[in-house]
PDB file of C-alpha atoms in Angstrom:
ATOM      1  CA  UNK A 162       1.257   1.477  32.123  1.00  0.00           C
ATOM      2  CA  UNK A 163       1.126   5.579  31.608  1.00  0.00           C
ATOM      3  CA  UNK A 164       2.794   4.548  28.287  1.00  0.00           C
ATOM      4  CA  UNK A 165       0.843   2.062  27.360  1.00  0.00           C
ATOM      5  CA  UNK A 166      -2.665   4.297  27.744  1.00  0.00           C
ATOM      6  CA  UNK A 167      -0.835   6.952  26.121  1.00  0.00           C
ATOM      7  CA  UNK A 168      -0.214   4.640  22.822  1.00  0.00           C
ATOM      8  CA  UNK A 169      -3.609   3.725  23.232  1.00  0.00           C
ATOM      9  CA  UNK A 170      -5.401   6.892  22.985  1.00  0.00           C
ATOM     10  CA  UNK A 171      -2.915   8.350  20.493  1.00  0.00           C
ATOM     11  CA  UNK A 172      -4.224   4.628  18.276  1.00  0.00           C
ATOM     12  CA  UNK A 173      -8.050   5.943  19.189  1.00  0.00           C
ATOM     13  CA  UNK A 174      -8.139   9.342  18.622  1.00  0.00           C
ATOM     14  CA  UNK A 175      -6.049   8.327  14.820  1.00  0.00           C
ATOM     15  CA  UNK A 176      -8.923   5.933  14.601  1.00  0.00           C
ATOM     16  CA  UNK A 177     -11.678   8.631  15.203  1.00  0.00           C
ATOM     17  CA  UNK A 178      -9.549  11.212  12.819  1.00  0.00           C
ATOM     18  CA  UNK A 179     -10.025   8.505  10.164  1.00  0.00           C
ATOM     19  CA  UNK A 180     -13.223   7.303  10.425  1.00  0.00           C
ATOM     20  CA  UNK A 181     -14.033  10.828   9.958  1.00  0.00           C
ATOM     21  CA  UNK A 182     -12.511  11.113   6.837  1.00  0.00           C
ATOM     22  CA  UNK A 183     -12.954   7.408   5.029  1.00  0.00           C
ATOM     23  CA  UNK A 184     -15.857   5.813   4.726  1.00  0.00           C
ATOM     24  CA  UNK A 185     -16.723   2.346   5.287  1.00  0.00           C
ATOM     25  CA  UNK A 186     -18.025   0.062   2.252  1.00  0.00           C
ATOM     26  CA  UNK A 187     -18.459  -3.764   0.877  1.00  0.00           C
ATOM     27  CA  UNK A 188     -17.751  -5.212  -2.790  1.00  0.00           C
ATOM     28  CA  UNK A 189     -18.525  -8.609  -3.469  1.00  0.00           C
ATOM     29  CA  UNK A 190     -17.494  -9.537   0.471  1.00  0.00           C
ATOM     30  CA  UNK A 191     -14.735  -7.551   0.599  1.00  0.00           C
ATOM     31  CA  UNK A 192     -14.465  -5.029   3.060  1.00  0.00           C
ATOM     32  CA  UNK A 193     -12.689  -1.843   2.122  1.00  0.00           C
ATOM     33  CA  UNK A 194     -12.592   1.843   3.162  1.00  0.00           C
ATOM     34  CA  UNK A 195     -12.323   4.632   0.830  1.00  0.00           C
ATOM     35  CA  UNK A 196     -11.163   8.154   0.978  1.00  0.00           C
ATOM     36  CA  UNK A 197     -12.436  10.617  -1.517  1.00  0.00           C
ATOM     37  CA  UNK A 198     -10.077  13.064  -1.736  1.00  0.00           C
ATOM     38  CA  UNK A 199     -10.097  16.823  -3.209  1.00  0.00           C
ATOM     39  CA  UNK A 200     -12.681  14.482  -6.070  1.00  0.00           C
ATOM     40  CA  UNK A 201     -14.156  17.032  -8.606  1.00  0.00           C
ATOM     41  CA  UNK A 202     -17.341  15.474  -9.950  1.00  0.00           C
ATOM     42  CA  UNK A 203     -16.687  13.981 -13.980  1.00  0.00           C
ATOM     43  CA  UNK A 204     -13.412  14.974 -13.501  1.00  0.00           C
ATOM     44  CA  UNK A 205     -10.138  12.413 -13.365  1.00  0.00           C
ATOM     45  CA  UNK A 206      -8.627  11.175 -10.290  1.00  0.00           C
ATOM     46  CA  UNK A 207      -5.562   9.069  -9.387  1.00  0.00           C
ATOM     47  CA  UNK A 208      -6.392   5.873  -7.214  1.00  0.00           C
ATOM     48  CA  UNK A 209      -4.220   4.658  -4.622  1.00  0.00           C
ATOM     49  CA  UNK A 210      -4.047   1.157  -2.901  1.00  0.00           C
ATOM     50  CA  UNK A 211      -2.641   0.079   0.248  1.00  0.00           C
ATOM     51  CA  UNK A 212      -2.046  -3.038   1.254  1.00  0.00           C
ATOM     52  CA  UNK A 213      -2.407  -3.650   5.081  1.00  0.00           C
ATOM     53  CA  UNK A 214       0.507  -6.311   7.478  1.00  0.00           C
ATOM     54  CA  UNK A 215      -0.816  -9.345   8.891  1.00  0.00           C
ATOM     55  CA  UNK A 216      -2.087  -7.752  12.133  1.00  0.00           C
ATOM     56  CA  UNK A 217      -4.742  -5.369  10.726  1.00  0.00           C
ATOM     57  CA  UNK A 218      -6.402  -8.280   9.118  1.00  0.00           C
ATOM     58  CA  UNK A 219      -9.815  -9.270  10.133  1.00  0.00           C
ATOM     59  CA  UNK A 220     -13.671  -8.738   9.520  1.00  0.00           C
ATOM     60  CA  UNK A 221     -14.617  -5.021  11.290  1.00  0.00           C
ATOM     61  CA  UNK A 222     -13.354  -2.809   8.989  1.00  0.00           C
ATOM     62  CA  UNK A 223     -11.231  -0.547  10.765  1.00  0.00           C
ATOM     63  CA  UNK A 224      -8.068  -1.853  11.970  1.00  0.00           C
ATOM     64  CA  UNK A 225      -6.184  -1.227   9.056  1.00  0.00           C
ATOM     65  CA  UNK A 226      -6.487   2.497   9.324  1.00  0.00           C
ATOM     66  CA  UNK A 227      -4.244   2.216  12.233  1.00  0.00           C
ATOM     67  CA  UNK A 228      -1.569   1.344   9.801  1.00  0.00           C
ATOM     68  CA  UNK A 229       1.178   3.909   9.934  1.00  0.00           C
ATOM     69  CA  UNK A 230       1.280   4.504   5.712  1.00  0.00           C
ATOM     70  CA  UNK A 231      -2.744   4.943   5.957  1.00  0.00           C
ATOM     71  CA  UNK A 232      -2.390   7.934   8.037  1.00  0.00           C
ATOM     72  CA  UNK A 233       0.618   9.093   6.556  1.00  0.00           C
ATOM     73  CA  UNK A 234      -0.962   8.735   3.091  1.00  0.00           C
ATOM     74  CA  UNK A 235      -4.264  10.278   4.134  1.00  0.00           C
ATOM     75  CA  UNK A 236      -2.206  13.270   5.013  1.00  0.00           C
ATOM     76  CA  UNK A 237      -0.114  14.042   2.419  1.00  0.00           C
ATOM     77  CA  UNK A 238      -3.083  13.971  -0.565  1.00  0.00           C
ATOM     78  CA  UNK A 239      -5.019  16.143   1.640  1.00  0.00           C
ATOM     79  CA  UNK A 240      -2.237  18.848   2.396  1.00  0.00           C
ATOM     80  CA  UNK A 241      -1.329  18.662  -1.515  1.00  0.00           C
ATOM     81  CA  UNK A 242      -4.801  18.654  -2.706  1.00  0.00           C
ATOM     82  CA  UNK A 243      -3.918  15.552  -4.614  1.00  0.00           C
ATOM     83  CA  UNK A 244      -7.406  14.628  -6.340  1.00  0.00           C
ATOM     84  CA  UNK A 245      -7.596  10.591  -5.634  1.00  0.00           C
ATOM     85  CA  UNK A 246      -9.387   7.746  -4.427  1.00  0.00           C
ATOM     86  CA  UNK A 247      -7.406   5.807  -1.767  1.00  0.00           C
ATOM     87  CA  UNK A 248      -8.715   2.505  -0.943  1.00  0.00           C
ATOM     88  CA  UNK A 249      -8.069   0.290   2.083  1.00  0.00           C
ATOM     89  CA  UNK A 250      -9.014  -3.338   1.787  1.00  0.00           C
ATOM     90  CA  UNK A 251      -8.800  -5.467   4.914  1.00  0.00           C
ATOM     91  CA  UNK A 252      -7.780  -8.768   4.528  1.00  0.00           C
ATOM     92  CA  UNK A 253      -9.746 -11.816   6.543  1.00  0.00           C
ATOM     93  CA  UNK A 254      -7.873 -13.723   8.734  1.00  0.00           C
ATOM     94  CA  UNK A 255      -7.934 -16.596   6.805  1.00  0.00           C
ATOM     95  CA  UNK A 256      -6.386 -15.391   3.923  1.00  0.00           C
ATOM     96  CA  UNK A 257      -3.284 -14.350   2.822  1.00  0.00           C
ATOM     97  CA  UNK A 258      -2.838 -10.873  -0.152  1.00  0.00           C
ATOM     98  CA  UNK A 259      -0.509 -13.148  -1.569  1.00  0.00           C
ATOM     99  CA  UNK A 260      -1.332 -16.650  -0.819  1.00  0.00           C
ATOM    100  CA  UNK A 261       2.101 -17.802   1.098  1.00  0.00           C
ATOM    101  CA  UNK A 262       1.880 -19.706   4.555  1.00  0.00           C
ATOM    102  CA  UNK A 263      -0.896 -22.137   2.566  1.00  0.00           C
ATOM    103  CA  UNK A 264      -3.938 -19.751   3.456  1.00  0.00           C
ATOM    104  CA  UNK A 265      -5.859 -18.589   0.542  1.00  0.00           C
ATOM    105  CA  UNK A 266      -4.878 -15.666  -1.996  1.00  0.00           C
ATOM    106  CA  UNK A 267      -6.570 -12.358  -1.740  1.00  0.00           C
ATOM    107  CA  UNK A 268      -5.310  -9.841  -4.117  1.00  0.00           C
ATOM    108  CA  UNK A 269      -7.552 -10.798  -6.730  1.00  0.00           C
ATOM    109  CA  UNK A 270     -10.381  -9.209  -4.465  1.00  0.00           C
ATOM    110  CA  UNK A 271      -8.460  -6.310  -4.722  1.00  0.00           C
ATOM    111  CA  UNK A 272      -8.268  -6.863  -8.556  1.00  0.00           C
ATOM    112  CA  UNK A 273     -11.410  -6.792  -8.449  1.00  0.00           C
ATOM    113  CA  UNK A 274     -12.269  -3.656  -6.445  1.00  0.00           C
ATOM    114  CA  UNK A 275      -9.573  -1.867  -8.796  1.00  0.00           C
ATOM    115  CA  UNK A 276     -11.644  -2.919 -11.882  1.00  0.00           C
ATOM    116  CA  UNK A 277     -14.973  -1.328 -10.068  1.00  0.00           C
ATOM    117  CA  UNK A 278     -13.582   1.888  -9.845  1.00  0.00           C
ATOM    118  CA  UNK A 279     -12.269   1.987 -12.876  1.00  0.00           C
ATOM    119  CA  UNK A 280     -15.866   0.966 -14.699  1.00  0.00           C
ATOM    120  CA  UNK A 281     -17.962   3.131 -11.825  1.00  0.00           C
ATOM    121  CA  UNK A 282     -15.902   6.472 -11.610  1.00  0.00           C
ATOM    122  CA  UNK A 283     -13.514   9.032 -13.461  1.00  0.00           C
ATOM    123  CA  UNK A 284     -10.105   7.717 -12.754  1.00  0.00           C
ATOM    124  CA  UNK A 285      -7.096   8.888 -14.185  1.00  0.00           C
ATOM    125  CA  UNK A 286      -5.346   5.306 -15.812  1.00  0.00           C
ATOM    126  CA  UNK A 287      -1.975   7.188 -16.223  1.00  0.00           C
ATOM    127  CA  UNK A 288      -1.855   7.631 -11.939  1.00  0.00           C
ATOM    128  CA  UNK A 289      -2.737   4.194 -10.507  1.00  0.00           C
ATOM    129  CA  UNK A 290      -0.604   4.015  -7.398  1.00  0.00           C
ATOM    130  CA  UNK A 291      -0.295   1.007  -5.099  1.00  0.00           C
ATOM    131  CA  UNK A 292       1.555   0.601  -1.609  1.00  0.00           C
ATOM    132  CA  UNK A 293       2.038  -1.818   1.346  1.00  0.00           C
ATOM    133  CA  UNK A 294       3.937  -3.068   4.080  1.00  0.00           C
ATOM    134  CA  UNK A 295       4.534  -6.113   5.915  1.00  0.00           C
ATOM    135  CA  UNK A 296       2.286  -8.868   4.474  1.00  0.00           C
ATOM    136  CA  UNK A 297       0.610  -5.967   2.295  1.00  0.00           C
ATOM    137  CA  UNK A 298       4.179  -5.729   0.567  1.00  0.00           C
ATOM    138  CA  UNK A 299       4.182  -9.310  -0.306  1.00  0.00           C
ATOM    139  CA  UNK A 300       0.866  -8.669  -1.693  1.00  0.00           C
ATOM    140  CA  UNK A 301       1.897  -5.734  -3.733  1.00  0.00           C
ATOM    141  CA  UNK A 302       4.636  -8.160  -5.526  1.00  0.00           C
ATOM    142  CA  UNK A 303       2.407 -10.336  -6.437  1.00  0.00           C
ATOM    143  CA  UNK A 304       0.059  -7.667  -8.186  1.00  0.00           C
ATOM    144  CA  UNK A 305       2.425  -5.708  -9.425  1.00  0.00           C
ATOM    145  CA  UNK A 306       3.758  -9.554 -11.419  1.00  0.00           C
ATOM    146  CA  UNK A 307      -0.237 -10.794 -12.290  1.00  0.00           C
ATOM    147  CA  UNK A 308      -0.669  -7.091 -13.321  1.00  0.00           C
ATOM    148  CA  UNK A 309       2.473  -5.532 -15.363  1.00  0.00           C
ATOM    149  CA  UNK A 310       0.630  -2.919 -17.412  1.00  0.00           C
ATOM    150  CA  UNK A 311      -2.058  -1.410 -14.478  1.00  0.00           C
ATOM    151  CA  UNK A 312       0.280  -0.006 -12.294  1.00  0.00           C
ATOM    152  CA  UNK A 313       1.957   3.579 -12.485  1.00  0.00           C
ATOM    153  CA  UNK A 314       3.864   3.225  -9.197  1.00  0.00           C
ATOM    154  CA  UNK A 315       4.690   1.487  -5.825  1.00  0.00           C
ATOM    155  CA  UNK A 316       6.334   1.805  -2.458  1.00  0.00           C
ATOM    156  CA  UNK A 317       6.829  -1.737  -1.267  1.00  0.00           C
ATOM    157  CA  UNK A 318       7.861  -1.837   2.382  1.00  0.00           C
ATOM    158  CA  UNK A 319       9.642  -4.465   4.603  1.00  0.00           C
ATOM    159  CA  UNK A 320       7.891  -7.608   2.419  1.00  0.00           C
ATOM    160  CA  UNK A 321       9.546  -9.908  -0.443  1.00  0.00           C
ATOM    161  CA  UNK A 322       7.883 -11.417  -3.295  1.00  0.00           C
ATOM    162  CA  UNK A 323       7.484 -14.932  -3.921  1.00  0.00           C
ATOM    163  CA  UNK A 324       7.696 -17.345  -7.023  1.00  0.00           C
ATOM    164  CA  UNK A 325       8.794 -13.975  -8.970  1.00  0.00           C
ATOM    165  CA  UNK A 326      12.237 -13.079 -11.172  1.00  0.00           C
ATOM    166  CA  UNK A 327      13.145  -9.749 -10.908  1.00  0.00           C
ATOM    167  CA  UNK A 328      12.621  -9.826 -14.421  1.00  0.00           C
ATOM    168  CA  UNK A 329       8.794  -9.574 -13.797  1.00  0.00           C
ATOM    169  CA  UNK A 330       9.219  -5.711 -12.206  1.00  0.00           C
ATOM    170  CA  UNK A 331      10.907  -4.018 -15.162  1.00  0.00           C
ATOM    171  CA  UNK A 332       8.121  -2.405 -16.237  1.00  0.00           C
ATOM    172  CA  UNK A 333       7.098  -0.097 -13.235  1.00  0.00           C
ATOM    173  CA  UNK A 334       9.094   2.541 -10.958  1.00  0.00           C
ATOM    174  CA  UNK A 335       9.196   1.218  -7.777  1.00  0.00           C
ATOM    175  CA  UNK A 336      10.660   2.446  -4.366  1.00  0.00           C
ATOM    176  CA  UNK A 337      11.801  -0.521  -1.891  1.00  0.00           C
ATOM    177  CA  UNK A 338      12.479   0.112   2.034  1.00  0.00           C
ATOM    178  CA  UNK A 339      14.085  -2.266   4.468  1.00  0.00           C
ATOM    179  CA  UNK A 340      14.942  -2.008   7.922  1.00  0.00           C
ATOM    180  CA  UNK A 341      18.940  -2.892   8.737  1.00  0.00           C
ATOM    181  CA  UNK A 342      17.953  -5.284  11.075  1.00  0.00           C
ATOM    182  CA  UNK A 343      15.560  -7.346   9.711  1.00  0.00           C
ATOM    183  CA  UNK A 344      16.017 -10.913   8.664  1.00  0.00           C
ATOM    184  CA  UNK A 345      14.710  -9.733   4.492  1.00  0.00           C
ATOM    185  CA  UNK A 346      17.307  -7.266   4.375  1.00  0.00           C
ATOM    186  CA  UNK A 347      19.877  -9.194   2.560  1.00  0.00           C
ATOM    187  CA  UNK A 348      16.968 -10.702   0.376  1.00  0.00           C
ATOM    188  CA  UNK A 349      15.036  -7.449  -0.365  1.00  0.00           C
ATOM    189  CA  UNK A 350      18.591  -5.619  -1.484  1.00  0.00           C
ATOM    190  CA  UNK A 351      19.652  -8.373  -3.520  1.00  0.00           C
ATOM    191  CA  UNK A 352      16.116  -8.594  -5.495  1.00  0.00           C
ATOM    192  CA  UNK A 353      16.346  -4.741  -6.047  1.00  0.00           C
ATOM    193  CA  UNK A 354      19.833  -4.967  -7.392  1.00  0.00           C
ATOM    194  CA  UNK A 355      18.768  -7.474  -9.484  1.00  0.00           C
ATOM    195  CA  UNK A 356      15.197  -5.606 -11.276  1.00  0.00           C
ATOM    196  CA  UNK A 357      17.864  -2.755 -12.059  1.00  0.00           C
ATOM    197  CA  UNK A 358      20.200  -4.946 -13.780  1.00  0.00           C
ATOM    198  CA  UNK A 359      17.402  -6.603 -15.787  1.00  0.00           C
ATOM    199  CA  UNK A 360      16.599  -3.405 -16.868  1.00  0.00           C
ATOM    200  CA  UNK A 361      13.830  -2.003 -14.066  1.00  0.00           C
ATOM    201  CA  UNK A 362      13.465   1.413 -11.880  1.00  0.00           C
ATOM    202  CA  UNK A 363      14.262   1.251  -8.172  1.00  0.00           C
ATOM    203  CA  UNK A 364      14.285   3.217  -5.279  1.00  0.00           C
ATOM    204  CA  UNK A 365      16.024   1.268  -2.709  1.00  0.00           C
ATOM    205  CA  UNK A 366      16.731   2.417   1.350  1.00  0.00           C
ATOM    206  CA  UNK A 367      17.885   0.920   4.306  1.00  0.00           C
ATOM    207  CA  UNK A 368      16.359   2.287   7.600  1.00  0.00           C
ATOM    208  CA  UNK A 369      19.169   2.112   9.740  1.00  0.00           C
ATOM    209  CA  UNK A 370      19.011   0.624  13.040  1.00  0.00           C
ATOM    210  CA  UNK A 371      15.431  -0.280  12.311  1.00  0.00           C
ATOM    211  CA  UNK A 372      13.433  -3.383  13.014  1.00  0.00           C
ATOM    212  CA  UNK A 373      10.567  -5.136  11.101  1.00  0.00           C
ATOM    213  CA  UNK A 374       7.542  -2.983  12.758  1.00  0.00           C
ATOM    214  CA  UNK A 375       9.558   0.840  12.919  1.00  0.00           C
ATOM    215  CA  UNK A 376      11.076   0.069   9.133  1.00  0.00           C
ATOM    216  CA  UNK A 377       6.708  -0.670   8.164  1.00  0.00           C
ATOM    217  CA  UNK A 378       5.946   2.435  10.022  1.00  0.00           C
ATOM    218  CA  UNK A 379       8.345   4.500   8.706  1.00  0.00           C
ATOM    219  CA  UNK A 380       8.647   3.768   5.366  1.00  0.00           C
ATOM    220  CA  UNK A 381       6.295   6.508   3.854  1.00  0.00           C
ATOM    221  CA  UNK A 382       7.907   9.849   4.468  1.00  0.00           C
ATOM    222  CA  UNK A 383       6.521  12.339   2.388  1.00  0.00           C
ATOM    223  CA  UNK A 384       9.818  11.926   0.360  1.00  0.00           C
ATOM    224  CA  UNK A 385       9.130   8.701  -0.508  1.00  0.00           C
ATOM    225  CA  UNK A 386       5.170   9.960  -1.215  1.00  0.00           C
ATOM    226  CA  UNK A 387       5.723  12.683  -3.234  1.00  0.00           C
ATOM    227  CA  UNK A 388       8.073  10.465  -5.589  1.00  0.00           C
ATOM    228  CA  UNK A 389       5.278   8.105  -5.523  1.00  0.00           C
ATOM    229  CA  UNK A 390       3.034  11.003  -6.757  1.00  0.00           C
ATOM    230  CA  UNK A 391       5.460  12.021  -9.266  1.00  0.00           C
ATOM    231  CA  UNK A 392       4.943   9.013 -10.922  1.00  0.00           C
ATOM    232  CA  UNK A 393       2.666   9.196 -14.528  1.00  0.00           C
ATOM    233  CA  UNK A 394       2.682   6.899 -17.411  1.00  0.00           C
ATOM    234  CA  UNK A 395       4.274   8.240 -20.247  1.00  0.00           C
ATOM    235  CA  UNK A 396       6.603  10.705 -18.488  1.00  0.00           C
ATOM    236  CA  UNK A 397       8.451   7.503 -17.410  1.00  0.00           C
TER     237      UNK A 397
END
C-alpha cells in the first residue's frame, strides 16, 4: 500500500509539474497539449511530436503527460534551451494512431495539427522531430510511411509497424528500442536490420532484462534525445 501511494503522488505531483509548463488546447476535436519552449517571437523553432501507448488515451487531456518520454522530453529541451514546440495529442479511446485492432485511424489528426503549426507559427522545417512508444510507436510508423519527406527524425519505442517494407523508412534517421523480453523483440530487430540493408539509418538497442512497460519508459535517455536533436535535414 505505502508503495502504491508513493507511485501515486510521485504520478500527481509530475502531473502538477506539467500542467504548469504545457498548456491545454483543441484543433478540429483533437485534444493536444503544447509546450512552448525557450520560443523567441518571429524566430524558428523545431517541433516535436509524441505519440502516447494505449493507456493514456482518452478525452481529459492530461493523462498522456504521465508518459515517461513526455517528462523526459520536457526536460531535456528545457535544460538545453532547445527552442521548440512539443506537442502531445491524446488519442480517444475509440481510435487507434495507427488504425490496427479495427478501431479507427488517428494520425491524420495529428497530420493535421502538424500542418497548423506549420501555417500559424515560425517553425524550423529542417528540425521536425517525432517520437512514441507503445501504441504511439505504431503510430509513428505509420507517419513516418504516409509522410517520407516531413520528418527530420524519430525514436520509435517498443511498437512495430504494420502493412510497411522496410523499404518505406530509408529516407529518415531513426533510433529503435526494444525490451529483451518482449514478445516484438525478434520482430522489431529483424525490421531494423532490414531498413539498413535497403539502404536506411538506424539506431537499434535492446534494453536488457526489460519488459514491455520499463523498455516504453526507458527508452528516452538523454542519449537517445540528444541524437534525436542532432538530427537536421541536409547535414544528413
Amino acid at each position: 500500500m505505502k508503495r502504491y501511494e508513493s507511485t501515486l503522488i510521485c504520478l500527481l505531483l509530475c502531473l502538477c509539474m506539467n500542467a504548469q509548463e504545457f498548456e491545454p488546447k483543441e484543433y478540429n476535436g483533437m485534444l493536444y497539449q503544447e509546450l512552448a519552449s525557450h520560443v523567441i517571437d518571429k524566430e524558428d523553432a523545431a517541433m516535436v511530436i509524441y505519440l502516447h501507448g494505449r493507456h493514456a488515451s482518452g478525452d481529459d487531456n492530461r493523462k498522456q503527460l504521465s508518459q515517461a518520454g513526455v517528462q523526459a522530453i520536457a526536460r531535456y529541451l528545457k535544460k538545453n534551451h532547445v527552442s521548440a514546440y512539443f506537442l502531445v495529442p491524446q488519442c480517444p479511446e475509440d481510435r487507434e494512431w495507427d488504425g490496427r485492432d479495427g478501431k479507427a485511424v488517428y494520425t491524420d489528426s495529428v497530420e493535421d495539427l502538424i500542418t497548423l503549426y506549420m501555417k500559424t507559427k515560425y517553425i524550423d522545417v529542417s528540425r521536425i522531430y517525432i517520437c512514441g512508444a507503445s501504441m504511439g510507436a505504431c503510430g509513428v510508423w505509420k507517419l513516418l510511411k504516409d509522410n517520407p519527406k516531413l520528418f527530420t527524425a524519430a525514436i520509435i519505442a517498443s511498437g512495430q509497424a504494420q502493412r510497411a517494407y522496410p523499404s518505406d523508412y530509408t529516407g529518415i534517421p531513426l533510433y529503435v528500442t526494444v525490451g529483451s523480453e518482449e514478445r516484438s523483440y525478434e520482430a522489431l530487430k529483424w525490421f531494423s536490420s532490414e531498413i539498413e540493408k535497403a539502404g536506411g539509418m538506424v539506431q537499434f538497442d535492446v534494453l536488457l532484462g526489460q519488459r514491455h512497460r520499463d523498455a516504453c519508459d526507458n527508452a528516452f535517455t538523454s542519449k537517445r534525445l540528444k541524437w534525436l536533436f542532432s538530427q537536421e535535414k541536409g547535414l544528413k
